[in-house]
mmCIF file of C-alpha atoms in Angstrom:
data_model
loop_
_atom_site.group_PDB
_atom_site.id
_atom_site.type_symbol
_atom_site.label_atom_id
_atom_site.label_comp_id
_atom_site.label_asym_id
_atom_site.label_seq_id
_atom_site.Cartn_x
_atom_site.Cartn_y
_atom_site.Cartn_z
ATOM 1 C CA MET A 1 17.263 -21.278 -21.530
ATOM 2 C CA VAL A 2 18.137 -17.581 -20.931
ATOM 3 C CA PHE A 3 14.673 -17.033 -20.674
ATOM 4 C CA PHE A 4 13.741 -20.165 -18.113
ATOM 5 C CA GLN A 5 17.111 -19.222 -16.140
ATOM 6 C CA TYR A 6 15.027 -15.651 -16.230
ATOM 7 C CA LEU A 7 11.423 -16.624 -15.304
ATOM 8 C CA CYS A 8 13.104 -18.651 -12.695
ATOM 9 C CA ASP A 9 14.507 -15.950 -10.710
ATOM 10 C CA MET A 10 11.060 -13.638 -11.222
ATOM 11 C CA LEU A 11 9.092 -16.445 -9.772
ATOM 12 C CA GLN A 12 11.569 -16.993 -6.886
ATOM 13 C CA GLY A 13 12.008 -12.644 -6.064
ATOM 14 C CA GLN A 14 7.594 -12.550 -6.624
ATOM 15 C CA LYS A 15 8.263 -15.836 -3.316
ATOM 16 C CA SER A 16 10.704 -14.016 -1.725
ATOM 17 C CA GLU A 17 8.232 -11.031 -1.421
ATOM 18 C CA LEU A 18 5.317 -13.064 -0.007
ATOM 19 C CA THR A 19 6.789 -14.866 2.632
ATOM 20 C CA LYS A 20 7.986 -10.844 3.431
ATOM 21 C CA GLU A 21 4.775 -9.887 3.332
ATOM 22 C CA ILE A 22 3.844 -12.693 5.005
ATOM 23 C CA ILE A 23 6.285 -12.010 8.231
ATOM 24 C CA LEU A 24 5.776 -7.416 8.124
ATOM 25 C CA ASN A 25 1.501 -8.260 8.684
ATOM 26 C CA LYS A 26 1.774 -11.481 11.289
ATOM 27 C CA SER A 27 4.288 -9.116 12.981
ATOM 28 C CA PHE A 28 2.006 -5.700 12.568
ATOM 29 C CA LYS A 29 -0.587 -7.652 14.250
ATOM 30 C CA LEU A 30 1.502 -10.155 16.782
ATOM 31 C CA PHE A 31 2.694 -6.313 17.698
ATOM 32 C CA TYR A 32 -0.585 -4.871 18.141
ATOM 33 C CA GLU A 33 -2.680 -7.395 19.780
ATOM 34 C CA ASN A 34 -0.206 -8.671 22.996
ATOM 35 C CA GLY A 35 2.905 -5.944 22.238
ATOM 36 C CA PHE A 36 6.185 -5.390 21.335
ATOM 37 C CA LYS A 37 8.632 -5.883 23.477
ATOM 38 C CA THR A 38 6.905 -9.422 24.427
ATOM 39 C CA THR A 39 6.493 -10.482 20.923
ATOM 40 C CA SER A 40 9.909 -12.534 19.726
ATOM 41 C CA VAL A 41 10.762 -13.825 17.096
ATOM 42 C CA ASP A 42 10.202 -17.415 17.750
ATOM 43 C CA LYS A 43 6.739 -16.445 18.167
ATOM 44 C CA ILE A 44 6.790 -14.632 14.394
ATOM 45 C CA MET A 45 7.691 -17.709 12.664
ATOM 46 C CA GLU A 46 5.973 -19.799 14.934
ATOM 47 C CA ALA A 47 1.815 -18.169 13.550
ATOM 48 C CA THR A 48 3.138 -17.393 10.088
ATOM 49 C CA LYS A 49 4.740 -20.897 10.214
ATOM 50 C CA LEU A 50 8.181 -19.609 8.360
ATOM 51 C CA THR A 51 11.065 -20.364 9.298
ATOM 52 C CA LYS A 52 14.156 -18.411 11.579
ATOM 53 C CA GLY A 53 16.205 -18.666 7.952
ATOM 54 C CA ALA A 54 13.640 -16.808 5.720
ATOM 55 C CA PHE A 55 13.524 -13.835 9.291
ATOM 56 C CA TYR A 56 16.589 -13.468 8.908
ATOM 57 C CA TYR A 57 17.025 -13.403 5.485
ATOM 58 C CA HIS A 58 14.578 -10.973 4.964
ATOM 59 C CA TYR A 59 14.893 -8.495 8.492
ATOM 60 C CA LYS A 60 18.481 -8.834 9.855
ATOM 61 C CA SER A 61 16.490 -8.109 13.479
ATOM 62 C CA LYS A 62 13.925 -7.232 15.400
ATOM 63 C CA LYS A 63 14.321 -3.981 14.957
ATOM 64 C CA GLU A 64 14.301 -3.663 11.671
ATOM 65 C CA LEU A 65 11.460 -5.814 12.053
ATOM 66 C CA GLY A 66 10.324 -2.973 13.949
ATOM 67 C CA LEU A 67 11.238 -0.208 11.559
ATOM 68 C CA ALA A 68 8.563 -2.371 8.565
ATOM 69 C CA VAL A 69 5.901 -2.186 10.637
ATOM 70 C CA ILE A 70 5.845 1.314 11.288
ATOM 71 C CA SER A 71 7.412 3.393 8.343
ATOM 72 C CA LEU A 72 5.060 0.660 6.185
ATOM 73 C CA LYS A 73 2.361 -0.460 7.950
ATOM 74 C CA VAL A 74 1.429 2.427 10.897
ATOM 75 C CA GLN A 75 2.476 4.818 9.486
ATOM 76 C CA LYS A 76 0.462 3.860 5.826
ATOM 77 C CA ARG A 77 -3.120 3.787 8.075
ATOM 78 C CA VAL A 78 -2.302 6.939 9.520
ATOM 79 C CA HIS A 79 -1.881 9.285 6.724
ATOM 80 C CA GLU A 80 -4.768 6.992 5.013
ATOM 81 C CA GLY A 81 -7.323 7.618 8.682
ATOM 82 C CA MET A 82 -6.636 10.836 9.386
ATOM 83 C CA ILE A 83 -4.006 12.712 6.992
ATOM 84 C CA ALA A 84 -5.272 12.563 3.265
ATOM 85 C CA PRO A 85 -8.633 13.642 3.904
ATOM 86 C CA LEU A 86 -7.168 16.074 5.308
ATOM 87 C CA TYR A 87 -6.092 17.888 2.345
ATOM 88 C CA ASN A 88 -9.376 16.715 0.710
ATOM 89 C CA SER A 89 -10.798 20.361 -1.019
ATOM 90 C CA GLY A 90 -14.093 21.658 0.852
ATOM 91 C CA ASN A 91 -14.668 23.746 4.423
ATOM 92 C CA ALA A 92 -11.825 22.845 6.301
ATOM 93 C CA VAL A 93 -14.707 22.980 9.551
ATOM 94 C CA GLU A 94 -16.153 20.438 7.689
ATOM 95 C CA ILE A 95 -13.797 17.374 7.105
ATOM 96 C CA LEU A 96 -12.684 18.139 10.124
ATOM 97 C CA GLU A 97 -15.291 16.723 12.236
ATOM 98 C CA SER A 98 -15.388 14.201 9.459
ATOM 99 C CA THR A 99 -11.974 13.185 9.869
ATOM 100 C CA PHE A 100 -11.766 13.733 13.471
ATOM 101 C CA LEU A 101 -15.670 12.949 14.274
ATOM 102 C CA ASP A 102 -16.436 10.815 11.857
ATOM 103 C CA ARG A 103 -13.349 8.268 11.726
ATOM 104 C CA ILE A 104 -13.747 7.419 15.859
ATOM 105 C CA LYS A 105 -17.133 6.394 14.742
ATOM 106 C CA SER A 106 -16.448 3.484 12.284
ATOM 107 C CA PHE A 107 -13.960 1.803 14.223
ATOM 108 C CA PRO A 108 -14.974 -2.035 14.742
ATOM 109 C CA LEU A 109 -14.728 -3.105 17.789
ATOM 110 C CA TYR A 110 -11.939 -5.215 17.963
ATOM 111 C CA ASP A 111 -9.371 -1.606 17.339
ATOM 112 C CA LYS A 112 -11.695 -0.038 19.716
ATOM 113 C CA GLN A 113 -10.492 -2.704 22.157
ATOM 114 C CA HIS A 114 -6.582 -2.977 21.113
ATOM 115 C CA GLY A 115 -6.370 0.612 20.682
ATOM 116 C CA CYS A 116 -4.356 2.511 17.953
ATOM 117 C CA PRO A 117 -1.109 0.850 16.646
ATOM 118 C CA MET A 118 0.775 4.559 16.742
ATOM 119 C CA ASN A 119 -0.389 4.917 19.697
ATOM 120 C CA ASN A 120 0.547 1.904 21.329
ATOM 121 C CA PHE A 121 4.412 2.110 20.020
ATOM 122 C CA ILE A 122 4.964 5.530 21.120
ATOM 123 C CA ASN A 123 3.858 4.005 24.999
ATOM 124 C CA GLU A 124 5.764 1.083 24.704
ATOM 125 C CA ILE A 125 8.936 1.502 22.640
ATOM 126 C CA ALA A 126 9.496 5.195 22.164
ATOM 127 C CA ASP A 127 12.070 6.231 24.669
ATOM 128 C CA TYR A 128 13.649 3.183 23.725
ATOM 129 C CA GLU A 129 15.205 3.269 21.062
ATOM 130 C CA ALA A 130 15.735 6.340 18.858
ATOM 131 C CA ALA A 131 15.543 5.130 15.806
ATOM 132 C CA TYR A 132 11.594 4.093 16.833
ATOM 133 C CA GLN A 133 11.510 7.578 17.800
ATOM 134 C CA LEU A 134 12.491 9.046 14.981
ATOM 135 C CA ALA A 135 10.128 7.599 13.682
ATOM 136 C CA LEU A 136 7.729 7.266 15.499
ATOM 137 C CA ARG A 137 7.729 11.490 15.450
ATOM 138 C CA LYS A 138 7.702 11.000 11.543
ATOM 139 C CA ILE A 139 3.807 10.329 11.147
ATOM 140 C CA ILE A 140 3.663 13.067 13.854
ATOM 141 C CA ASP A 141 4.852 15.850 12.324
ATOM 142 C CA GLU A 142 3.302 14.859 8.854
ATOM 143 C CA TRP A 143 -0.314 14.549 10.494
ATOM 144 C CA ARG A 144 0.655 17.968 12.710
ATOM 145 C CA ALA A 145 1.410 19.431 9.101
ATOM 146 C CA GLY A 146 -0.962 18.117 7.550
ATOM 147 C CA LEU A 147 -3.466 20.030 10.606
ATOM 148 C CA ILE A 148 -1.630 23.042 10.152
ATOM 149 C CA ALA A 149 -2.494 23.747 6.911
ATOM 150 C CA LEU A 150 -5.880 22.847 7.461
ATOM 151 C CA ILE A 151 -6.426 24.581 9.670
ATOM 152 C CA GLU A 152 -4.841 28.362 7.675
ATOM 153 C CA ARG A 153 -7.174 26.878 4.783
ATOM 154 C CA GLY A 154 -9.511 27.582 7.266
ATOM 155 C CA LYS A 155 -9.333 30.268 8.629
ATOM 156 C CA ALA A 156 -7.914 32.236 4.556
ATOM 157 C CA ASP A 157 -12.235 31.507 3.632
ATOM 158 C CA ASN A 158 -13.259 32.608 7.392
ATOM 159 C CA SER A 159 -14.915 28.969 8.195
ATOM 160 C CA ILE A 160 -12.051 28.820 11.454
ATOM 161 C CA LYS A 161 -10.897 31.589 13.443
ATOM 162 C CA GLU A 162 -8.038 34.283 12.905
ATOM 163 C CA SER A 163 -7.250 34.926 16.571
ATOM 164 C CA VAL A 164 -6.749 30.669 17.040
ATOM 165 C CA SER A 165 -2.582 29.129 17.334
ATOM 166 C CA SER A 166 -2.905 26.204 14.021
ATOM 167 C CA ASN A 167 0.096 24.569 15.416
ATOM 168 C CA SER A 168 -1.670 24.507 19.171
ATOM 169 C CA VAL A 169 -5.197 23.063 17.533
ATOM 170 C CA ALA A 170 -2.853 21.308 15.582
ATOM 171 C CA ILE A 171 -1.113 19.374 19.115
ATOM 172 C CA TYR A 172 -4.416 18.856 20.738
ATOM 173 C CA LEU A 173 -6.396 17.282 17.950
ATOM 174 C CA ILE A 174 -3.817 14.516 18.058
ATOM 175 C CA SER A 175 -3.176 14.521 21.742
ATOM 176 C CA ALA A 176 -6.964 13.986 22.330
ATOM 177 C CA PHE A 177 -7.269 11.164 19.637
ATOM 178 C CA GLU A 178 -4.292 9.296 20.308
ATOM 179 C CA GLY A 179 -5.651 9.854 24.026
ATOM 180 C CA ILE A 180 -9.562 8.621 23.447
ATOM 181 C CA ARG A 181 -8.102 5.749 21.515
ATOM 182 C CA GLY A 182 -6.208 4.438 24.720
ATOM 183 C CA ILE A 183 -8.473 5.363 27.288
ATOM 184 C CA ARG A 184 -11.159 3.481 25.278
ATOM 185 C CA LYS A 185 -9.259 0.194 25.894
ATOM 186 C CA LEU A 186 -10.429 -0.482 29.469
ATOM 187 C CA TYR A 187 -14.009 0.115 28.855
ATOM 188 C CA ASP A 188 -16.388 -2.568 27.904
ATOM 189 C CA ASP A 189 -18.966 -0.025 25.713
ATOM 190 C CA ASP A 190 -18.573 3.305 24.068
ATOM 191 C CA ILE A 191 -19.644 5.277 26.886
ATOM 192 C CA ILE A 192 -16.407 7.505 26.940
ATOM 193 C CA LEU A 193 -16.354 7.418 23.485
ATOM 194 C CA GLU A 194 -19.083 9.243 22.995
ATOM 195 C CA GLU A 195 -18.101 11.901 25.999
ATOM 196 C CA TYR A 196 -15.052 11.999 23.749
ATOM 197 C CA ILE A 197 -17.108 12.403 20.468
ATOM 198 C CA ALA A 198 -19.604 16.045 22.479
ATOM 199 C CA GLY A 199 -16.112 17.208 23.806
ATOM 200 C CA LEU A 200 -14.742 17.348 20.429
ATOM 201 C CA SER A 201 -17.754 18.978 18.945
ATOM 202 C CA SER A 202 -17.926 21.503 21.409
ATOM 203 C CA TYR A 203 -14.835 22.143 20.856
ATOM 204 C CA ILE A 204 -14.866 22.649 17.150
ATOM 205 C CA GLU A 205 -17.733 24.781 17.213
ATOM 206 C CA GLN A 206 -15.177 27.320 19.560
ATOM 207 C CA ILE A 207 -13.131 27.314 16.689
ATOM 208 C CA LYS A 208 -15.491 28.321 14.196
ATOM 209 C CA LYS A 209 -16.070 31.654 13.256
#
């Protein structure tokens, strides 16, 4: 009897976690495509085919859900695509090129049309609520720290000029990358991306030793 109850509790727990994951994933997609402010809890529930009771069992509010999406979906995406590669072994300049240039070339049309999820959040709600601001800033700070560490490593191995400001380069690279992700949404082709790639390639050449 005890084992049966244990099994029921375990299955219920798994079902609960699956429901929570469904809400999280669907919310991320809706926020990405339609914006955070215009996506209501009702729209999320309609898309998931779940009840409002299921939503409020897992999340106290849309704000709590938004913070979960930022920390569990957006941060993971930025970390895997743009931060973790900075700590790979190898030539610092080549890592910069592969992280920024190869990454921008690899985005499918869907991502090009909808921009960067983090940048979308920043533009829409970063000045709307301090909690959102802090959550998004945490991602930027982690990204900047990774870039600074890589640039300093490049200076040490003589692949990057000693005179460049690591912090300034880090901020510039992040700003340029996020900016072009937003600008690309305005166009129907990749010409603007190709210009960005040419400009960034030239910039990286300038900081090389």
